[in-house]
CSV table of C-alpha atoms and ligand atoms in Angstrom, one decimal:
chain,number,residue,atom,x,y,z
H,28,MET,CA,-9.8,31.5,32.7
H,29,THR,CA,-11.3,28.6,31.0
H,30,GLU,CA,-13.2,26.2,33.0
H,31,THR,CA,-12.2,22.6,32.6
H,32,THR,CA,-14.4,19.8,33.6
H,33,VAL,CA,-12.6,17.0,35.0
H,34,THR,CA,-14.3,13.8,34.5
H,35,GLU,CA,-13.1,11.0,36.6
H,36,THR,CA,-12.5,8.0,34.6
H,37,LYS,CA,-12.3,4.9,36.7
H,38,PRO,CA,-10.1,2.2,35.2
H,39,ALA,CA,-12.1,-0.8,34.1
H,40,PRO,CA,-11.8,-3.5,36.8
H,41,ALA,CA,-8.9,-5.7,35.8
H,42,LYS,CA,-9.9,-9.1,34.7
H,43,LYS,CA,-8.7,-11.4,37.5
H,44,ALA,CA,-5.9,-13.6,36.3
H,45,VAL,CA,-6.8,-17.3,36.8
H,46,PRO,CA,-3.9,-19.0,38.6
H,47,ASP,CA,-2.3,-21.9,36.7
H,48,ALA,CA,-4.7,-21.1,33.8
H,49,GLN,CA,-4.9,-23.4,30.7
H,50,THR,CA,-7.0,-22.7,27.7
H,51,VAL,CA,-9.6,-25.2,26.4
H,52,THR,CA,-8.9,-26.2,22.8
H,53,ALA,CA,-11.6,-28.8,22.1
H,54,VAL,CA,-14.7,-30.2,23.8
H,55,LYS,CA,-16.7,-33.3,22.8
H,56,HIS,CA,-19.9,-34.6,24.4
H,57,TRP,CA,-20.3,-38.4,24.2
H,58,THR,CA,-23.5,-38.9,26.1
H,59,ASP,CA,-25.7,-36.8,28.4
H,60,ARG,CA,-23.5,-38.1,31.2
H,61,LEU,CA,-20.0,-38.0,29.6
H,62,PHE,CA,-17.7,-35.5,27.9
H,63,SER,CA,-14.0,-35.1,27.1
H,64,PHE,CA,-12.0,-32.0,26.5
H,65,ARG,CA,-8.5,-30.9,25.5
H,66,CYS,CA,-6.5,-27.9,26.7
H,67,THR,CA,-3.1,-26.4,26.5
H,68,ARG,CA,-0.3,-28.0,28.5
H,69,PRO,CA,1.8,-26.0,31.0
H,70,ALA,CA,5.3,-25.7,29.5
H,71,SER,CA,6.9,-27.0,32.7
H,72,LEU,CA,4.6,-30.0,33.2
H,73,ARG,CA,6.2,-33.4,32.9
H,74,PHE,CA,4.1,-36.4,33.8
H,75,ARG,CA,4.1,-40.2,33.4
H,76,SER,CA,1.3,-41.7,31.3
H,77,GLY,CA,-1.4,-42.9,33.8
H,78,GLU,CA,-1.0,-40.1,36.4
H,79,PHE,CA,-3.5,-37.4,37.5
H,80,VAL,CA,-3.5,-33.7,38.2
H,81,MET,CA,-5.8,-31.4,40.0
H,82,ILE,CA,-8.0,-29.4,37.7
H,83,GLY,CA,-11.0,-27.1,38.1
H,84,LEU,CA,-12.6,-23.7,37.8
H,85,MET,CA,-12.6,-20.5,39.8
H,86,THR,CA,-15.5,-20.1,42.2
H,87,THR,CA,-16.7,-17.5,44.6
H,88,ASP,CA,-16.3,-18.4,48.3
H,89,GLU,CA,-19.7,-17.8,49.8
H,90,LYS,CA,-18.3,-16.7,53.2
H,91,THR,CA,-15.5,-14.3,52.1
H,92,GLY,CA,-16.7,-13.4,48.6
H,93,ARG,CA,-13.2,-14.1,47.4
H,94,GLU,CA,-12.5,-16.0,44.2
H,95,LYS,CA,-10.8,-19.4,44.8
H,96,PRO,CA,-10.2,-22.5,42.7
H,97,LEU,CA,-12.5,-25.5,43.0
H,98,LEU,CA,-10.3,-28.4,42.1
H,99,ARG,CA,-10.7,-32.2,41.7
H,100,ALA,CA,-8.3,-35.0,40.8
H,101,TYR,CA,-8.6,-35.9,37.2
H,102,SER,CA,-6.6,-38.6,35.4
H,103,ILE,CA,-4.8,-37.3,32.4
H,104,ALA,CA,-6.3,-39.1,29.4
H,105,SER,CA,-3.6,-38.0,27.0
H,106,PRO,CA,-0.1,-39.7,26.8
H,107,SER,CA,3.0,-38.1,28.3
H,108,TRP,CA,4.3,-37.1,24.8
H,109,ASP,CA,1.2,-35.1,23.7
H,110,GLU,CA,1.6,-31.4,23.3
H,111,GLU,CA,-1.9,-30.9,24.7
H,112,MET,CA,-3.7,-32.4,27.7
H,113,GLU,CA,-6.9,-34.4,27.5
H,114,PHE,CA,-9.5,-35.2,30.2
H,115,TYR,CA,-12.6,-37.5,30.2
H,116,SER,CA,-15.3,-36.5,32.7
H,117,ILE,CA,-18.7,-37.4,34.0
H,118,LYS,CA,-21.4,-34.7,34.2
H,119,VAL,CA,-23.2,-34.6,37.5
H,120,GLU,CA,-26.2,-32.3,37.6
H,121,ASP,CA,-25.6,-31.1,41.2
H,122,GLY,CA,-21.9,-31.9,41.3
H,123,PRO,CA,-20.0,-28.8,42.6
H,124,LEU,CA,-17.4,-28.9,39.8
H,125,THR,CA,-18.9,-31.0,36.9
H,126,SER,CA,-22.2,-29.2,36.9
H,127,ARG,CA,-20.1,-26.2,35.7
H,128,LEU,CA,-17.2,-27.9,33.9
H,129,GLN,CA,-19.6,-29.6,31.5
H,130,HIS,CA,-20.4,-26.2,30.0
H,131,ILE,CA,-16.8,-25.2,29.1
H,132,LYS,CA,-16.2,-24.1,25.6
H,133,VAL,CA,-13.1,-23.7,23.3
H,134,GLY,CA,-11.2,-20.6,24.5
H,135,ASP,CA,-12.4,-20.9,28.2
H,136,GLU,CA,-9.8,-21.1,30.9
H,137,ILE,CA,-9.5,-23.9,33.4
H,138,VAL,CA,-7.2,-24.1,36.5
H,139,MET,CA,-4.6,-26.8,36.4
H,140,ARG,CA,-2.1,-27.5,39.2
H,141,PRO,CA,1.0,-28.7,37.4
H,142,LYS,CA,1.8,-31.4,40.0
H,143,PRO,CA,1.2,-34.9,38.6
H,144,VAL,CA,0.8,-37.9,40.9
H,145,GLY,CA,-0.6,-41.4,40.7
H,146,THR,CA,-0.1,-45.1,41.1
H,147,LEU,CA,-1.2,-46.3,37.6
H,148,VAL,CA,2.3,-46.0,36.2
H,149,HIS,CA,4.5,-48.6,34.6
H,150,ASP,CA,7.2,-47.9,37.3
H,151,ALA,CA,4.9,-49.4,40.0
H,152,LEU,CA,4.8,-52.9,38.3
H,153,LEU,CA,7.4,-55.6,38.0
H,154,PRO,CA,8.2,-56.8,34.4
H,155,GLY,CA,5.6,-59.2,33.1
H,156,LYS,CA,4.2,-60.7,29.8
H,157,ARG,CA,0.6,-59.5,29.8
H,158,ILE,CA,-1.0,-56.3,31.2
H,159,TRP,CA,-4.6,-55.9,32.1
H,160,PHE,CA,-6.4,-52.6,32.3
H,161,PHE,CA,-9.7,-52.8,34.2
H,162,ALA,CA,-12.0,-49.8,34.0
H,163,THR,CA,-15.6,-48.8,34.8
H,164,GLY,CA,-17.1,-45.6,33.5
H,165,THR,CA,-14.7,-42.7,33.4
H,166,GLY,CA,-12.1,-44.9,34.9
H,167,PHE,CA,-11.1,-45.5,31.3
H,168,ALA,CA,-9.2,-42.1,31.3
H,169,PRO,CA,-5.8,-43.3,32.6
H,170,PHE,CA,-5.9,-46.1,30.1
H,171,ALA,CA,-6.6,-43.7,27.3
H,172,SER,CA,-3.2,-42.3,28.2
H,173,LEU,CA,-1.4,-45.6,28.7
H,174,LEU,CA,-2.8,-47.2,25.5
H,175,ARG,CA,-1.1,-44.3,23.6
H,176,GLU,CA,2.1,-44.7,25.5
H,177,PRO,CA,4.8,-46.6,23.6
H,178,GLN,CA,6.2,-48.2,26.8
H,179,THR,CA,3.0,-50.2,27.2
H,180,TYR,CA,3.8,-52.1,23.9
H,181,GLU,CA,7.6,-52.2,24.6
H,182,ASP,CA,7.0,-53.8,28.1
H,183,TYR,CA,4.3,-56.3,27.3
H,184,ASP,CA,3.4,-58.9,24.6
H,185,GLU,CA,-0.3,-58.6,25.3
H,186,ILE,CA,-2.6,-55.8,26.5
H,187,ILE,CA,-6.1,-56.6,27.7
H,188,ILE,CA,-8.4,-53.7,28.3
H,189,THR,CA,-11.8,-54.3,29.9
H,190,HIS,CA,-14.4,-51.6,30.2
H,191,THR,CA,-17.7,-52.0,32.1
H,192,CYS,CA,-20.3,-49.3,31.7
H,193,ARG,CA,-24.0,-49.1,32.4
H,194,GLU,CA,-25.0,-48.3,28.8
H,195,ALA,CA,-23.6,-49.0,25.3
H,196,GLY,CA,-23.1,-45.3,24.5
H,197,GLU,CA,-20.8,-44.9,27.4
H,198,LEU,CA,-18.3,-47.2,25.7
H,199,THR,CA,-17.9,-45.0,22.6
H,200,TYR,CA,-15.0,-42.8,23.8
H,201,GLY,CA,-12.9,-45.9,24.6
H,202,ARG,CA,-13.9,-47.8,21.5
H,203,GLU,CA,-13.1,-44.9,19.1
H,204,LEU,CA,-9.8,-44.3,20.9
H,205,ILE,CA,-8.8,-48.0,20.6
H,206,GLU,CA,-9.9,-48.1,16.9
H,207,GLY,CA,-7.9,-45.0,16.2
H,208,LEU,CA,-4.7,-46.5,17.6
H,209,LYS,CA,-4.2,-48.4,14.3
H,210,ASP,CA,-3.4,-45.1,12.7
H,211,ASP,CA,-1.3,-43.7,15.5
H,212,GLU,CA,1.8,-42.4,13.8
H,213,LEU,CA,4.1,-42.5,16.8
H,214,LEU,CA,3.2,-46.0,17.8
H,215,ASN,CA,3.4,-47.3,14.3
H,216,GLU,CA,6.9,-45.7,14.0
H,217,VAL,CA,8.3,-46.6,17.4
H,218,ILE,CA,6.7,-50.0,18.0
H,219,GLY,CA,6.1,-51.1,14.4
H,220,GLU,CA,3.2,-51.7,12.1
H,221,GLY,CA,0.7,-54.1,13.6
H,222,PHE,CA,1.5,-53.2,17.2
H,223,TRP,CA,-2.2,-52.9,17.8
H,224,LYS,CA,-2.6,-56.7,17.4
H,225,LYS,CA,-1.3,-56.9,21.0
H,226,ILE,CA,-4.5,-55.3,22.2
H,227,LYS,CA,-7.6,-57.3,23.3
H,228,TYR,CA,-10.5,-55.1,24.0
H,229,TYR,CA,-13.3,-56.5,26.2
H,230,PRO,CA,-16.2,-54.0,26.6
H,231,THR,CA,-19.3,-55.0,28.7
H,232,THR,CA,-22.5,-53.3,29.7
H,233,THR,CA,-24.7,-53.9,32.7
H,234,ARG,CA,-28.0,-52.1,32.1
H,235,GLU,CA,-28.4,-52.0,28.3
H,236,GLU,CA,-28.2,-54.7,25.7
H,237,SER,CA,-24.8,-55.1,24.0
H,238,ALA,CA,-22.6,-57.8,22.5
H,239,LYS,CA,-21.3,-58.8,26.0
H,240,MET,CA,-23.4,-58.1,29.1
H,241,GLY,CA,-22.4,-58.3,32.8
H,242,ARG,CA,-20.0,-56.9,35.3
H,243,ILE,CA,-16.4,-57.9,34.4
H,244,THR,CA,-15.9,-59.2,37.9
H,245,ASP,CA,-18.8,-61.7,37.5
H,246,LEU,CA,-17.6,-62.7,34.0
H,247,MET,CA,-14.2,-63.5,35.4
H,248,ARG,CA,-15.6,-65.4,38.4
H,249,SER,CA,-17.6,-67.6,36.0
H,250,GLY,CA,-14.6,-68.0,33.7
H,251,GLU,CA,-16.6,-66.6,30.8
H,252,ALA,CA,-14.2,-63.6,30.3
H,253,PHE,CA,-11.1,-65.8,30.3
H,254,ARG,CA,-12.7,-68.2,27.8
H,255,ASP,CA,-13.7,-65.2,25.6
H,256,LEU,CA,-10.2,-63.8,25.7
H,257,GLY,CA,-8.5,-67.1,25.2
H,258,VAL,CA,-6.4,-66.9,28.4
H,259,ASP,CA,-6.0,-69.4,31.3
H,260,GLY,CA,-6.5,-66.9,34.0
H,261,MET,CA,-4.2,-64.6,35.9
H,262,ASN,CA,-1.0,-65.4,37.8
H,263,ALA,CA,1.8,-63.5,39.5
H,264,GLU,CA,4.4,-64.8,37.0
H,265,THR,CA,3.0,-63.5,33.8
H,266,ASP,CA,0.1,-61.0,34.6
H,267,ARG,CA,0.2,-57.4,35.6
H,268,ALA,CA,-2.9,-55.3,36.2
H,269,MET,CA,-4.1,-51.7,36.7
H,270,ILE,CA,-7.6,-51.0,38.1
H,271,CYS,CA,-9.5,-47.7,37.8
H,272,GLY,CA,-13.2,-47.6,38.7
H,273,ASN,CA,-15.6,-47.0,41.5
H,274,LEU,CA,-14.7,-48.0,45.0
H,275,ALA,CA,-16.7,-51.2,45.2
H,276,PHE,CA,-15.3,-52.4,41.9
H,277,ASN,CA,-11.7,-51.6,42.9
H,278,LEU,CA,-12.2,-53.6,46.2
H,279,GLU,CA,-13.8,-56.5,44.5
H,280,LEU,CA,-11.0,-56.8,42.0
H,281,LYS,CA,-8.4,-56.4,44.6
H,282,ASP,CA,-9.8,-59.4,46.5
H,283,MET,CA,-9.9,-61.5,43.3
H,284,PHE,CA,-6.3,-60.6,42.5
H,285,GLU,CA,-5.1,-61.6,46.0
H,286,GLU,CA,-6.8,-64.9,45.4
H,287,TYR,CA,-4.9,-65.3,42.2
H,288,GLY,CA,-1.7,-64.6,44.2
H,289,LEU,CA,-1.1,-61.1,42.9
H,290,GLU,CA,0.3,-58.4,45.2
H,291,GLU,CA,-0.4,-54.7,45.2
H,292,GLY,CA,2.5,-52.5,44.0
H,293,ALA,CA,3.5,-48.9,44.5
H,294,ASN,CA,6.0,-46.5,42.9
H,295,SER,CA,8.5,-47.3,45.7
H,296,ASP,CA,7.7,-51.0,45.7
H,297,PRO,CA,6.7,-52.4,42.3
H,298,LYS,CA,4.7,-55.6,42.3
H,299,HIS,CA,1.9,-57.2,40.3
H,300,TYR,CA,-1.1,-54.7,40.3
H,301,VAL,CA,-2.0,-51.1,41.1
H,302,VAL,CA,-5.3,-49.4,41.9
H,303,GLU,CA,-6.8,-46.0,41.6
H,304,LYS,CA,-10.3,-44.6,42.3
H,305,ALA,CA,-12.0,-43.0,39.3
H,306,PHE,CA,-13.0,-39.4,39.8
H,307,LEU,CA,-16.7,-38.9,40.8
H,308,ASP,CA,-18.2,-35.5,41.6
R,420,A2P,P1,-24.0,-52.1,37.6
R,420,A2P,O1,-24.9,-51.4,36.6
R,420,A2P,O2,-24.4,-53.5,37.8
R,420,A2P,O3,-24.0,-51.4,38.9
R,420,A2P,P2,-21.2,-46.5,38.0
R,420,A2P,O4,-21.7,-45.7,36.9
R,420,A2P,O5,-22.2,-46.8,39.1
R,420,A2P,O6,-19.9,-46.1,38.6
R,420,A2P,O7,-21.0,-47.9,37.4
R,420,A2P,C1,-20.2,-48.1,36.2
R,420,A2P,C2,-20.2,-49.6,35.8
R,420,A2P,O8,-19.5,-50.3,36.8
R,420,A2P,C3,-21.6,-50.2,35.8
R,420,A2P,O9,-21.7,-51.0,34.7
R,420,A2P,C4,-21.7,-51.0,37.1
R,420,A2P,O10,-22.5,-52.1,37.0
R,420,A2P,C5,-20.3,-51.4,37.2
R,420,A2P,N1,-20.0,-51.8,38.6
R,420,A2P,C6,-20.3,-51.1,39.7
R,420,A2P,N2,-19.9,-51.7,40.8
R,420,A2P,C7,-19.2,-52.8,40.4
R,420,A2P,C8,-18.5,-53.8,41.1
R,420,A2P,N3,-18.4,-53.9,42.4
R,420,A2P,N4,-17.9,-54.8,40.3
R,420,A2P,C9,-18.1,-54.7,39.0
R,420,A2P,N5,-18.7,-53.8,38.3
R,420,A2P,C10,-19.3,-52.8,39.0
């Protein structure tokens, strides 16, 4: 009789599948406070440019020890026709999600719930001649989507994008994106060469020297922004607007718009302007 030693081989613990996982394809750090990344797009995901989805990372629940997703609402920065998804994010040192998300690398997996929602969509606005996009900080993200969306140029004669940041470096993502539009193949083909001449870009900074300093709200109140842009002001007949910034900014602009006679719209009731809070962790 031969003696056989049976060695128990435990199967290696299976790598837990991340639910709704998407793979990171590119990461770019713009400043020590800002970064953008691209990832694969769920095959079933349809969205309208300007909408947001819930994205995040798996985390361990302190009480149960179970793995669960930690999710936040993120505006999709890429347009609806893009094969991949793009996001633009702040980095908060002690932010539950962004303190970890800022370290993602190409090949990593993130969680994405494929259920887009949001109010910054063309469907929520009545037809008009001129559209204004008002952003502070990472509130630029939905406009990065809408500026690459052909419908924006089909629907409007003029597109004004204002972006207020603390420091000049925080404008770079937006500026490069807008400069790059001139070479956008789809927009040149669908809208026609020179489509980008419809865009007026108005970047301002509040805490570092730049070509134009001040909060956009103050610059509008004093009339300086309108003079710089060569427009008479805003009115319900011609102007449509989308706002995406911090809460105080959104409320201040809403008040100003109501004074101009503009009314807030929604998907089910399109009007003159729409608002969304930029993500902050
Ligand atoms: P400021 O530096 O004067 O506060 P934050 O990083 O705090 O979200 O701010 C982003 C940008 O938005 C900053 O330039 C900030 O200006 C500006 N901002 C903050 N609150 C308002 C507001 N109520 N109206 C206009 N701009 C604002």
